[in-house]
XYZ file of C-alpha atoms in Angstrom:
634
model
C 3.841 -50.383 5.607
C 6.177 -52.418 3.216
C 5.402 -52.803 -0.836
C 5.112 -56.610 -1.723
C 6.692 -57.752 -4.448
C 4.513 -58.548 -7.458
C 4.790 -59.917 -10.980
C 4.360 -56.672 -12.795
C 6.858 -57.218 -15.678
C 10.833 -57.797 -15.749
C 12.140 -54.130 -15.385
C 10.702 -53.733 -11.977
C 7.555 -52.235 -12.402
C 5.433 -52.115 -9.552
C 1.476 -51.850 -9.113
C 1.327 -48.089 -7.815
C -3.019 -48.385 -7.625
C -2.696 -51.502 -4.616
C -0.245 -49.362 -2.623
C -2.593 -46.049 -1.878
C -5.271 -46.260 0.179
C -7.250 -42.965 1.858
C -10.249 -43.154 4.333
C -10.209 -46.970 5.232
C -10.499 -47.814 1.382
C -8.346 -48.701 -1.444
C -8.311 -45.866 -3.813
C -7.468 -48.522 -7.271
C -11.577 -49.643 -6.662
C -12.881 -46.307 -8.023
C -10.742 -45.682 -11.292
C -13.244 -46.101 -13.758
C -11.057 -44.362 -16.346
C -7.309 -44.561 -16.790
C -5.256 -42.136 -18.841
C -1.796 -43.081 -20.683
C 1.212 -41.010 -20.209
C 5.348 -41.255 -19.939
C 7.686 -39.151 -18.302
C 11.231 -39.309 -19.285
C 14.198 -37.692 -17.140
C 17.318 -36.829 -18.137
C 19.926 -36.569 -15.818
C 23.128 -35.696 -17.562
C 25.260 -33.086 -15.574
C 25.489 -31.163 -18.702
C 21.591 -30.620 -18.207
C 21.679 -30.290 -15.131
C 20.707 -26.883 -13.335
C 21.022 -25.934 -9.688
C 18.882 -24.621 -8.121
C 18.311 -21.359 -5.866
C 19.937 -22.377 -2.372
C 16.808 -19.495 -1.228
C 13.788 -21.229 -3.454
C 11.679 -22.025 -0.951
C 10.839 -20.342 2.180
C 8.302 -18.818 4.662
C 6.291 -15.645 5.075
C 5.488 -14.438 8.463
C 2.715 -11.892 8.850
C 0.927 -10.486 11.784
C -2.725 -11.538 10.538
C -5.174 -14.295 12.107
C -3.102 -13.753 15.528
C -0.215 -15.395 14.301
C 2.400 -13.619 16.404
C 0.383 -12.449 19.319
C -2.027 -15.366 20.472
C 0.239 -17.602 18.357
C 3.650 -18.727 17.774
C 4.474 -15.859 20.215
C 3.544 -18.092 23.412
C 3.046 -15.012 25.517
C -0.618 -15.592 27.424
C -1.495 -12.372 28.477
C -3.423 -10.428 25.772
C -3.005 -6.516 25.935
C -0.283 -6.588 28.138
C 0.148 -2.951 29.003
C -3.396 -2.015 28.733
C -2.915 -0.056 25.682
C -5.557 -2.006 23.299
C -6.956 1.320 22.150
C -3.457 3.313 21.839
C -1.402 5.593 23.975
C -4.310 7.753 25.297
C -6.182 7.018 28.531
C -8.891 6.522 29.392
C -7.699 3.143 27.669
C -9.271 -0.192 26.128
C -8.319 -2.830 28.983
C -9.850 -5.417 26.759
C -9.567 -8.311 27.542
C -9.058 -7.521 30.927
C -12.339 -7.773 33.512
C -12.856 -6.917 36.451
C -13.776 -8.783 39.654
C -15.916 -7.231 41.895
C -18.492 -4.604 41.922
C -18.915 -0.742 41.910
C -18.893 -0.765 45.900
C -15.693 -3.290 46.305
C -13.108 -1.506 43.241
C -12.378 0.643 40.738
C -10.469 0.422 37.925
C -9.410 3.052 35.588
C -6.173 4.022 33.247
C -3.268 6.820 33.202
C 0.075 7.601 31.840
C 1.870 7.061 35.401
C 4.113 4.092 33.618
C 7.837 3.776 34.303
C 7.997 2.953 30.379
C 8.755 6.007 28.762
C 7.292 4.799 25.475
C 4.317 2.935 26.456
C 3.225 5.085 29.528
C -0.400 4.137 29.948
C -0.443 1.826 33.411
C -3.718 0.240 35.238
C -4.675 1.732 38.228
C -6.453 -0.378 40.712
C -8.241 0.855 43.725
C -9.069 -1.514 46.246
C -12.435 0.070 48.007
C -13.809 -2.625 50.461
C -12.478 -2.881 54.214
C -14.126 -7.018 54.221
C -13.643 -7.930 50.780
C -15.143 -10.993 49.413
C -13.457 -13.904 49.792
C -10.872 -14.535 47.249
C -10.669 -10.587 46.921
C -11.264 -8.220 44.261
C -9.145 -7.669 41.013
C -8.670 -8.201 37.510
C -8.599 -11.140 35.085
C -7.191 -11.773 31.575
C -8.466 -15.004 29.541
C -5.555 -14.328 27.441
C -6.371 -15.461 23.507
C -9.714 -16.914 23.872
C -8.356 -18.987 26.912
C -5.335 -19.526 28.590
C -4.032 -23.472 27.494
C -2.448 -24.532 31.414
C -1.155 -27.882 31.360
C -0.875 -30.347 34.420
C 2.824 -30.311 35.871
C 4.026 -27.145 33.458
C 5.546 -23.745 35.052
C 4.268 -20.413 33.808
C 6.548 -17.501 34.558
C 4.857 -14.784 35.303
C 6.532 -10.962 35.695
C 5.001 -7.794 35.940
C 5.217 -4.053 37.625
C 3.777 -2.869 40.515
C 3.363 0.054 42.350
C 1.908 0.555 45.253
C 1.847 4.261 48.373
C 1.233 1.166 50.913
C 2.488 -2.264 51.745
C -0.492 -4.474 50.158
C -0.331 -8.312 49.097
C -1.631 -9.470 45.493
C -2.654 -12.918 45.222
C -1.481 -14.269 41.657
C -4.173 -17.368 40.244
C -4.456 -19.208 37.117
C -7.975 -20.271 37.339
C -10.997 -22.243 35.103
C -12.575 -19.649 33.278
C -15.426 -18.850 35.712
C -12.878 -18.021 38.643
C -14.253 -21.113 40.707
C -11.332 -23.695 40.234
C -7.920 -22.532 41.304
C -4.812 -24.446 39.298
C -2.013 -22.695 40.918
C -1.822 -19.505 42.903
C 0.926 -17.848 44.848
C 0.714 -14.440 47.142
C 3.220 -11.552 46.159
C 4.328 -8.784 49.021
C 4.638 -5.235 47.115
C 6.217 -2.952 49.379
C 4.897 0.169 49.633
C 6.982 2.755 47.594
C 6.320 5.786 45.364
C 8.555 3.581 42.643
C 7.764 1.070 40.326
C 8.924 -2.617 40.994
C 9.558 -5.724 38.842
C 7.946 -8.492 40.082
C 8.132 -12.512 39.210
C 6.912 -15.079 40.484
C 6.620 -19.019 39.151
C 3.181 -20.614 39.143
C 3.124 -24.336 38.970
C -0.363 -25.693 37.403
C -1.859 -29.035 39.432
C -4.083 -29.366 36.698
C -5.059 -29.235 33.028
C -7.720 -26.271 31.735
C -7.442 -25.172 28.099
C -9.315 -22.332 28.778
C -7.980 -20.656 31.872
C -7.722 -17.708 33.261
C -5.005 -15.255 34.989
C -6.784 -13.359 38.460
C -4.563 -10.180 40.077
C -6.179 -9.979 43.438
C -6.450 -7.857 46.415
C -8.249 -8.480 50.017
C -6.960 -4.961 51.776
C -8.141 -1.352 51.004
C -5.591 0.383 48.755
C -4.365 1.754 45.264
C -1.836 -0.676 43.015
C -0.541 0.599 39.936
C -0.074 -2.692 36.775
C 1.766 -2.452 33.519
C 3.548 -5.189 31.478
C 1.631 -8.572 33.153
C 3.564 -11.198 31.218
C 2.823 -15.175 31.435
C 5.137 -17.557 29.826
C 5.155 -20.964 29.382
C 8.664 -22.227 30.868
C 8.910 -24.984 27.814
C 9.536 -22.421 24.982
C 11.499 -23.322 22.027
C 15.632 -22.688 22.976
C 13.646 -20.150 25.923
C 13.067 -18.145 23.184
C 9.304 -17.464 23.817
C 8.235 -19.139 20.634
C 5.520 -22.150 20.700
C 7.691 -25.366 20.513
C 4.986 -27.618 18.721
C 4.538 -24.528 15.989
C 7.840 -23.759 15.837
C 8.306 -27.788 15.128
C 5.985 -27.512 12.239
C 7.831 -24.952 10.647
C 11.233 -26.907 10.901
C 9.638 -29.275 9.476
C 9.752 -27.204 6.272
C 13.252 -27.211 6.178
C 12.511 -22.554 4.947
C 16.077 -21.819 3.257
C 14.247 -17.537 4.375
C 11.572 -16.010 6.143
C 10.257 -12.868 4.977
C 8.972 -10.097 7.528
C 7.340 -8.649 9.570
C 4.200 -8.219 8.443
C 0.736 -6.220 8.094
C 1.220 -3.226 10.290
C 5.098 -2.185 8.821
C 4.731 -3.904 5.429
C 0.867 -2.005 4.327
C -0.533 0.017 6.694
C 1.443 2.159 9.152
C 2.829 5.662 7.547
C 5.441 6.053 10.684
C 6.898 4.250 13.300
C 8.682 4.604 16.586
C 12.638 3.385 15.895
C 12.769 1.217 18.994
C 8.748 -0.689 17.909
C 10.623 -1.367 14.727
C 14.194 -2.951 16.443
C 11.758 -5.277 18.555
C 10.022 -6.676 15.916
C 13.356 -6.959 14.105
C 14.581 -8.345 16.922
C 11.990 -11.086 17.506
C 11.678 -12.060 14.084
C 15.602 -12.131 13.295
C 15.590 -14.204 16.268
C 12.685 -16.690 14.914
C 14.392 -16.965 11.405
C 17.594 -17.370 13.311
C 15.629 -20.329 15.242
C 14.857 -21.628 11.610
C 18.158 -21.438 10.289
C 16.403 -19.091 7.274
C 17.677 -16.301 6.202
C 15.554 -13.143 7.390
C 14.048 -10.988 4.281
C 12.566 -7.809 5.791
C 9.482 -5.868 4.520
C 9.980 -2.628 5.369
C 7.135 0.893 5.021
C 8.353 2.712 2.367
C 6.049 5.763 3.216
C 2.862 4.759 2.022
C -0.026 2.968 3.680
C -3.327 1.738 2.032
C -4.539 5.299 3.090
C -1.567 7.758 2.874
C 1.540 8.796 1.054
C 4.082 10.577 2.756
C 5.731 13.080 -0.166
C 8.859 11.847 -1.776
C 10.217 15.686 -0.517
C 9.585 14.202 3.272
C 10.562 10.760 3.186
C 14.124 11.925 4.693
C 13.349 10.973 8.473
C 12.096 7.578 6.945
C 14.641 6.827 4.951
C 16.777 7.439 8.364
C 15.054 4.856 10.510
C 15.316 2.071 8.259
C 19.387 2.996 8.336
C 18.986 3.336 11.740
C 17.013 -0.555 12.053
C 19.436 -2.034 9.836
C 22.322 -1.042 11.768
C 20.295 -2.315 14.634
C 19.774 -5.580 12.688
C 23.526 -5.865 11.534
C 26.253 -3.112 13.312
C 28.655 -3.719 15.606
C 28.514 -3.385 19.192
C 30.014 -0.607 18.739
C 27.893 1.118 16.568
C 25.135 3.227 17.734
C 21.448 1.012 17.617
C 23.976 -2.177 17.319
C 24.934 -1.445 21.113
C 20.838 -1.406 21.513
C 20.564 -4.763 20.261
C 23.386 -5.963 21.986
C 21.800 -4.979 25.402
C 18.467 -6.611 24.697
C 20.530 -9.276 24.366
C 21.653 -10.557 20.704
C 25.252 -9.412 20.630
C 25.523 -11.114 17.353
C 24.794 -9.301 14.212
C 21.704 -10.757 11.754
C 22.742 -11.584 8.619
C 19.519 -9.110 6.982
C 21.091 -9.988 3.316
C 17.497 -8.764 1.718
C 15.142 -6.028 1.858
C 11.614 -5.049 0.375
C 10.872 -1.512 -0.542
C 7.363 -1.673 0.173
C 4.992 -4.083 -0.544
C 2.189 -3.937 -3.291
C 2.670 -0.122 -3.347
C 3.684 -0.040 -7.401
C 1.129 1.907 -8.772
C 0.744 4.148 -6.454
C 1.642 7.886 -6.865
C 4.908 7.887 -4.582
C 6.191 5.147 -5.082
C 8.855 5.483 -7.763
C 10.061 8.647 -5.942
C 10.335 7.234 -2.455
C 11.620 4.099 -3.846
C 14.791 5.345 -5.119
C 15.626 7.174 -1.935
C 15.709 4.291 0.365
C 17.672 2.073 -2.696
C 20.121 4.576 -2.980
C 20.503 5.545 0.820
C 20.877 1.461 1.724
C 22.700 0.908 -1.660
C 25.736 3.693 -0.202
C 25.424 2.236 3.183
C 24.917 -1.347 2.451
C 26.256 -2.592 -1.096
C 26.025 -6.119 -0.510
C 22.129 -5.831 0.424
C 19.591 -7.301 -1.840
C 16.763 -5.070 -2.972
C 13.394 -5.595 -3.487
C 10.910 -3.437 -5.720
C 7.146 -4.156 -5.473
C 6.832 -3.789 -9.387
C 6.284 -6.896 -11.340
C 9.037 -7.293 -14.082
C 7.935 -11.282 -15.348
C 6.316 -9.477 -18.693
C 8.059 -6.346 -19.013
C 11.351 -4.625 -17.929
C 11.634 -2.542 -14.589
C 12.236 1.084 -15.162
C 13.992 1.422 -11.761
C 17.270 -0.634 -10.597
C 16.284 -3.252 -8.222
C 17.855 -7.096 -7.061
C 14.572 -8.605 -7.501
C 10.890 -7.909 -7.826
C 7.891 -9.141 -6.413
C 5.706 -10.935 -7.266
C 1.732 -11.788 -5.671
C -0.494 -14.211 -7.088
C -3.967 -15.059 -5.107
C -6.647 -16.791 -7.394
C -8.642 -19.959 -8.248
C -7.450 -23.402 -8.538
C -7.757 -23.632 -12.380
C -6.157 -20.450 -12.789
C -3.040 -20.952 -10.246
C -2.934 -24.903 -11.951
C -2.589 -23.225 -15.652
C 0.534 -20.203 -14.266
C 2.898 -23.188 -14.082
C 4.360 -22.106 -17.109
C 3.830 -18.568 -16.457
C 8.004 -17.899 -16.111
C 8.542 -19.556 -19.266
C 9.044 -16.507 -21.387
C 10.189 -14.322 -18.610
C 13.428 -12.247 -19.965
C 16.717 -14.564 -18.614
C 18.266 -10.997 -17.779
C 17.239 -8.613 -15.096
C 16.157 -8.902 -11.932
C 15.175 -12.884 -10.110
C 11.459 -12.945 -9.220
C 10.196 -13.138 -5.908
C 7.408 -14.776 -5.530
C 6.609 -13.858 -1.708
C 3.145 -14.706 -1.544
C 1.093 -17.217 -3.846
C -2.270 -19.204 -2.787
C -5.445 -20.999 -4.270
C -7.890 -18.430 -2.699
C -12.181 -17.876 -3.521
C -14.728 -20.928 -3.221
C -12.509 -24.033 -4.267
C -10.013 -23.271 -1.472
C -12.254 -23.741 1.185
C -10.658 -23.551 4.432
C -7.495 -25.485 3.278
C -8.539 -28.150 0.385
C -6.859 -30.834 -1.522
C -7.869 -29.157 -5.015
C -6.093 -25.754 -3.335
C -2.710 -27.318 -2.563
C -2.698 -29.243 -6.187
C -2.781 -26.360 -7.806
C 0.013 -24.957 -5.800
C 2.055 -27.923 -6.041
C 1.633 -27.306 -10.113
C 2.816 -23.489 -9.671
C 5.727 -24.847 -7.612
C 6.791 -27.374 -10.049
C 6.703 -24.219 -12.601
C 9.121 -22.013 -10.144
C 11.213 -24.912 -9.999
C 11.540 -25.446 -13.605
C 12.198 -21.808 -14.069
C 14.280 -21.615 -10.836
C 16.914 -19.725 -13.193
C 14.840 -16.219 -13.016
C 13.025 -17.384 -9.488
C 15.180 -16.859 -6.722
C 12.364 -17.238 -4.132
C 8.782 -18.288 -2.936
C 6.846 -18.868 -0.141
C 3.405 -19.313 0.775
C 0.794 -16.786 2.136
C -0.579 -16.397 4.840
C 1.191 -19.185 6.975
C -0.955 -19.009 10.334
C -4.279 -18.542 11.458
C -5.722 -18.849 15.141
C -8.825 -20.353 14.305
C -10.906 -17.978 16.914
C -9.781 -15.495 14.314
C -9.615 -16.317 10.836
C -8.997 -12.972 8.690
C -8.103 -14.402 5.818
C -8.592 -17.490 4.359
C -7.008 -20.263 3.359
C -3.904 -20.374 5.582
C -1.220 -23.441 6.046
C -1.622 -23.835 10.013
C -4.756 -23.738 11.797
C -4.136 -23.635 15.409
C -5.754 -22.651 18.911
C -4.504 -22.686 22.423
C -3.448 -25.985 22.327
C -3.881 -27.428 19.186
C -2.585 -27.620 15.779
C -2.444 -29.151 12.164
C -1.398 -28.825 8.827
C -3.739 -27.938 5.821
C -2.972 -29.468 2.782
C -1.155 -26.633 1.430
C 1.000 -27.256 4.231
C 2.167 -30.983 3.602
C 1.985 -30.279 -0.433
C 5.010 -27.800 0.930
C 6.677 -30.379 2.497
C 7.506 -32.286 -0.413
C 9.531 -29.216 -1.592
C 11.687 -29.382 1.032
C 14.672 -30.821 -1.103
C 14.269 -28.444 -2.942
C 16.456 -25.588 -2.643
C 20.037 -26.042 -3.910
C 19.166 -29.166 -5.625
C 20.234 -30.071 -9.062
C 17.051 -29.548 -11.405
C 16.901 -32.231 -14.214
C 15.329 -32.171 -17.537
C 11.724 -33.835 -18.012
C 9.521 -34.764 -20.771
C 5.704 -35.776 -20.761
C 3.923 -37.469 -23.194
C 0.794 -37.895 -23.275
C -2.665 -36.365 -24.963
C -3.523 -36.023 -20.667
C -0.590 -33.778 -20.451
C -2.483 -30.713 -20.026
C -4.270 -32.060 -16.427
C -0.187 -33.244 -15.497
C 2.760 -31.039 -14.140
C 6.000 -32.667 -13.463
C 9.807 -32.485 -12.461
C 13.216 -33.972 -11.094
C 15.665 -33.128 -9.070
C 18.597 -34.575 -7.450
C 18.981 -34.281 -3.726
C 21.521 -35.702 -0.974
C 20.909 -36.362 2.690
C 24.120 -37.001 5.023
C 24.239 -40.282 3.238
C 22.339 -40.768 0.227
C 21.760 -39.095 -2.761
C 17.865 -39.494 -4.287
C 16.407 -38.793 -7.815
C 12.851 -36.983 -7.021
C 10.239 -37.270 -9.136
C 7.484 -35.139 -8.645
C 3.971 -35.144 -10.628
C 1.078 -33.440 -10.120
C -2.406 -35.114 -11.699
C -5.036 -32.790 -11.705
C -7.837 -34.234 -13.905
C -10.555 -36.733 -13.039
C -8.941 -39.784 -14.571
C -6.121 -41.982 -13.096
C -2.686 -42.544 -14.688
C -0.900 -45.630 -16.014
C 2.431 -43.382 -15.931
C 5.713 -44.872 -17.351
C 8.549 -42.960 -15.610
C 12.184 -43.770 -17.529
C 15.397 -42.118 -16.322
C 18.897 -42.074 -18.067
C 21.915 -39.898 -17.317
C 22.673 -42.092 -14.226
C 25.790 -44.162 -13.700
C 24.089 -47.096 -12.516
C 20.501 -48.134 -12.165
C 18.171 -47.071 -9.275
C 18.769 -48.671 -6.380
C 15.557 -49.786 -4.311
C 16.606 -50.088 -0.833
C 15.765 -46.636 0.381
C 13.088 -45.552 -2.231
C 9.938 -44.395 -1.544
C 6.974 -42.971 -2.870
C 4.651 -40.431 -0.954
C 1.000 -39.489 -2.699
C -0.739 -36.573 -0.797
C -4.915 -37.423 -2.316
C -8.077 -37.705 -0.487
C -11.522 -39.360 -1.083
C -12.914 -36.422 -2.363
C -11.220 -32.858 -3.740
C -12.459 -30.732 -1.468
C -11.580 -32.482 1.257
C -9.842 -30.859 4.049
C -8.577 -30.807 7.847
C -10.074 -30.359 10.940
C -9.245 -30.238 14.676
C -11.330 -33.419 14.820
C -9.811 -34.819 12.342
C -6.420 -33.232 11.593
C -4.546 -36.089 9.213
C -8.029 -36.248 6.881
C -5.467 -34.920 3.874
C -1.748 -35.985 4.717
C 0.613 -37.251 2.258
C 1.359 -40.814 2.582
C 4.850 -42.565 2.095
C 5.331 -46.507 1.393
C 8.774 -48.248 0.550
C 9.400 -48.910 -2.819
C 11.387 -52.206 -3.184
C 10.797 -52.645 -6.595
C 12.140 -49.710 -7.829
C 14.279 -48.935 -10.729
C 14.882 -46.607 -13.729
C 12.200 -47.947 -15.286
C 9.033 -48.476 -14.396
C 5.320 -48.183 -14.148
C 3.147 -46.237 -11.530
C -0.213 -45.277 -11.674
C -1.252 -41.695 -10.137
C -4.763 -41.332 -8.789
C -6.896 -38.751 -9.771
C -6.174 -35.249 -8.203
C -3.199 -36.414 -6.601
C 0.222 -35.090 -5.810
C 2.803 -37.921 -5.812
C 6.525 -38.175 -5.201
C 8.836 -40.856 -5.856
C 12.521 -40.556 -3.966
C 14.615 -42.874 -5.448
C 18.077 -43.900 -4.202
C 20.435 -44.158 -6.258
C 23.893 -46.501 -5.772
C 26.303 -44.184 -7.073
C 25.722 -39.876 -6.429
C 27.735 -39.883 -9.593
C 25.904 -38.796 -12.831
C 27.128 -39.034 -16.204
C 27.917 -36.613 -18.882
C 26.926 -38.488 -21.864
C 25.263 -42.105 -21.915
């Protein structure tokens, strides 16, 4: 879609209402009221600020099934059969059987070759003339398995088995009647446990299928660790390659981690749990080329408080993960990750003590032992207090603080200035999770991620005592939405962006720009939030200017620029508005690109000229400029 020239006045102004249109009809038809406003930018170097090269990232938590069920493309769900914790009799949930009473029984015990997850399935085949197409078990996986026509699924597991028996391996529909791909297995009868893999090769598309372990002879067979992975993984990684794609999209400069279980709730933790979700998630921000931030338990859940006189073997297992995150292979837990495989160190540059533990009792006094532990073993390490120091000074010594913001649109739109008066020394602000939450949010709305864009035009403004953001919560399997809004809905097999997610995308230029000075006139300037920055590709170098309108009314909006060596140029400027037909407006599976920011050329453009913003809109204009050289005084 091209812009046609027009006669809109000598300095290149162009008709910004005839270039928009959302749901199959031209936006300019319903302005009934337009506003009058100008927005001036300075671009002198010797205003000129650059920002953060960390300003905007990504926060990963386990929540919604985002990890397990989700980017994690594993299929199986309760792998080892420990649902309901190391005890047996277990929770085999999902698992079901097939077969009756007379034909098998199924039970749990702690016969595992795992040493640390020792609860294994125990499967005894009773029937002489089973039915046909046996008796077994079957996992749906995440509310269906998605098998795709053509795609290999590797599937591994351990057996164990007194006699020689054969298991048939199926992916089936999710009634057991339609067989996609299916493969017998010979376990020879031994007293030890066996690996087993096998390759199953689907001749058929079912989104909600089904894996079947099956038996036809009389017999006992031990499972544990059933794993089915999608060959097509991003880099073999194990990740989902179309959410992992999203996420790139985002160009994150860090992603902050793990999540619920370590960062609020669990008091203690096995050392080798914690290096495999440090491993897994180092790996995914490696993936991202983001810098990993990790959230560590600082001794206190929601529930408990571990004294500050017994936070000793506490303190020691976060020494002992970061050495597993960045020692040598030499070094004791750096050999461990270096035989699961990452021989490379992580570059863990920042930590969180905690997270939203400030006012509780402990905190101060467990705090300082893990700051002065990592501090002595780790100087260079960034660290994190959960105290808020935007209004007042921290009375502990930490690299940054955090900082949480959920609320309604009005009140997230009106914190854009909230880092205005912040003290310019101390500790950076990190604001790790922000979101338009309650009724206006809906499940991802327009009015939600307008109000964000406003707060992100304020971090980026104040970028000089903000060192980082990102969004919360990032994913949410929509068969289990805990929390609400999110930035990617997804199931089995599909995905999409809310809003919040594409209003992120057009900070992705962000980080390490140069942030230029802007001025708004206007008696509408309390419904507008803007700002500049100057960005480079591999090429070109762009002036973006971003403004956020959320009122009612449109706006005839005069945008001048000076500080440039020579004037805009217009081949390779565009402008992108992200609006809808109505403010609540929001994505769907049926209808994913509903609210999607839209980009047109701008050949007319210049550093001068006339737009007009639609009402509750978020609009960017990228303009090209000849020469990357700015001047120090025009």
């Amino acid at each position: 879609m091209g812009w046609k020239e027009a006669p809109c006045g000598t300095r290149a102004i162009f008709c910004f209402l005839l270039l928009f249109c959302a749901g199959g009809k031209c936006l300019a038809s319903e302005f009934e009221v337009t506003q009058e406003a100008s927005l001036s930018v300075d671009a002198s170097p010797i205003l000129a600020r650059k920002i953060p090269d960390t300003l905007f990232g990504m926060f990963f938590e386990e929540i919604n099934h985002a990890g397990a069920g989700g980017i994690w493309a594993e299929l199986v769900s309760n792998r080892g059969f420990e649902a309901g914790g190391p005890h047996t009799p277990s929770n085999i949930d999902p698992w079901s059987i097939i077969g009756d009473d007379s034909s098998i029984f199924v039970g749990t015990d702690r016969t595992s070759c795992f040493s640390r997850n020792m609860v294994a399935l125990r499967m005894e085949i009773l029937c002489d003339s089973c039915p046909v197409g046996g008796v077994g078990i079957y996992n749906p996986g995440f509310w269906g398995m998605n098998i795709e026509d053509g795609k290999t699924y590797n599937l591994v597991m351990h057996v164990k088995s007194p006699k020689t028996t054969e298991l048939t391996v199926s992916l089936t529909s999710s009634d057991g009647l339609h067989i996609i791909a299916s493969a017998v297995i010979r376990v020879s009868g031994t007293s030890n446990w066996i690996k087993l893999d096998q390759t199953l090769v689907a001749r058929g598309t079912d989104r909600t299928s089904r894996l079947q372990i099956t038996a036809n002879k009389k017999g006992v067979v031990w499972l544990d660790q059933v794993s089915l992975m999608p060959s097509d993984t991003y880099k073999g990684h194990g990740f989902r390659t179309e959410l992992i794609s999203m996420l790139l999209d985002l160009k994150p400069r860090f992603l902050r981690f793990p999540g619920t279980y370590f960062k609020c709730f669990t008091p203690s933790i096995y050392i080798i749990t914690l290096n495999h979700t440090l491993l897994l998630k180092s790996k995914l921000s490696e993936d991202l080329g983001a810098a990993p931030v990790w959230v560590f338990n600082n001794g206190i859940s929601h529930h408990d408080e571990v004294d500050t006189a017994a936070i000793a073997p506490f303190v020691k297992d976060i020494l002992d993960g970061l050495e597993f995150a960045r020692g040598s292979t030499e070094s004791t837990w750096g050999s461990v990750r270096a035989a699961m495989g990452h021989p490379e160190p992580f570059p863990v540059k920042h930590v969180a003590i905690g997270n939203e533990d400030c006012g509780k009792k402990n905190y101060r006094g467990n705090y300082l032992k893990f700051y002065n532990a990592i501090r002595e073993a780790y100087p260079d390490i960034q660290m994190i207090s959960n105290c808020d120091g935007s209004s007042t000074p921290l009375d502990h010594p930490a690299d940054l603080y955090d900082f949480h913001v959920y609320t309604d649109s009005k009140a997230l739109f009106s914190m854009r200035n909230t880092f205005d008066k912040t003290s310019r020394n101390g500790p950076k602000a990190f604001v790790s999770e922000y979101a338009v939450t309650g009724n206006d949010a809906g499940r991802g709305s327009l009015l939600a991620s307008l109000a964000e864009a406003a707060f992100l035009i304020g971090l980026e403004k104040n970028s000089d005592v903000v060192q980082m953001a990102s969004y919360a919560p990032l994913f949410v399997n929509d068969n289990d939405q805990t929390w609400n809004p999110d930035a990617i809905v997804f199931n089995s097999w599909q995905q999409y962006g809310t809003p919040s997610y594409w209003m992120q995308k057009l900070f992705r230029e962000s980080s390490g720009a140069m942030i230029h000075a802007v001025t708004v006139n206007s008696s509408y300037s309390g419904s507008l939030a803007a700002s500049a920055i100057t960005w480079h590709d591999n090429e070109n170098s762009f002036l973006k200017v971003k403004i956020v309108n959320f009122g009612l009314d449109a706006v005839s909006l005069t945008i001048s620029t000076t500080g440039i060596e020579s004037s805009v140029n217009a081949l390779g400027s565009t402008a992108t508005v992200l609006t809808s037909g109505e403010v609540m407006d929001e994505n769907s599976f049926p209808n994913p690109n509903k609210v999607v920011p839209v980009t047109v050329e701008l050949r007319n453009a210049a550093d001068v000229m006339q737009v007009t913003l639609p009402p509750h809109s978020f609009s960017a204009f990228d303009l090209a400029l000849a020469q990357s050289t700015l001047v120090a005084d025009m």
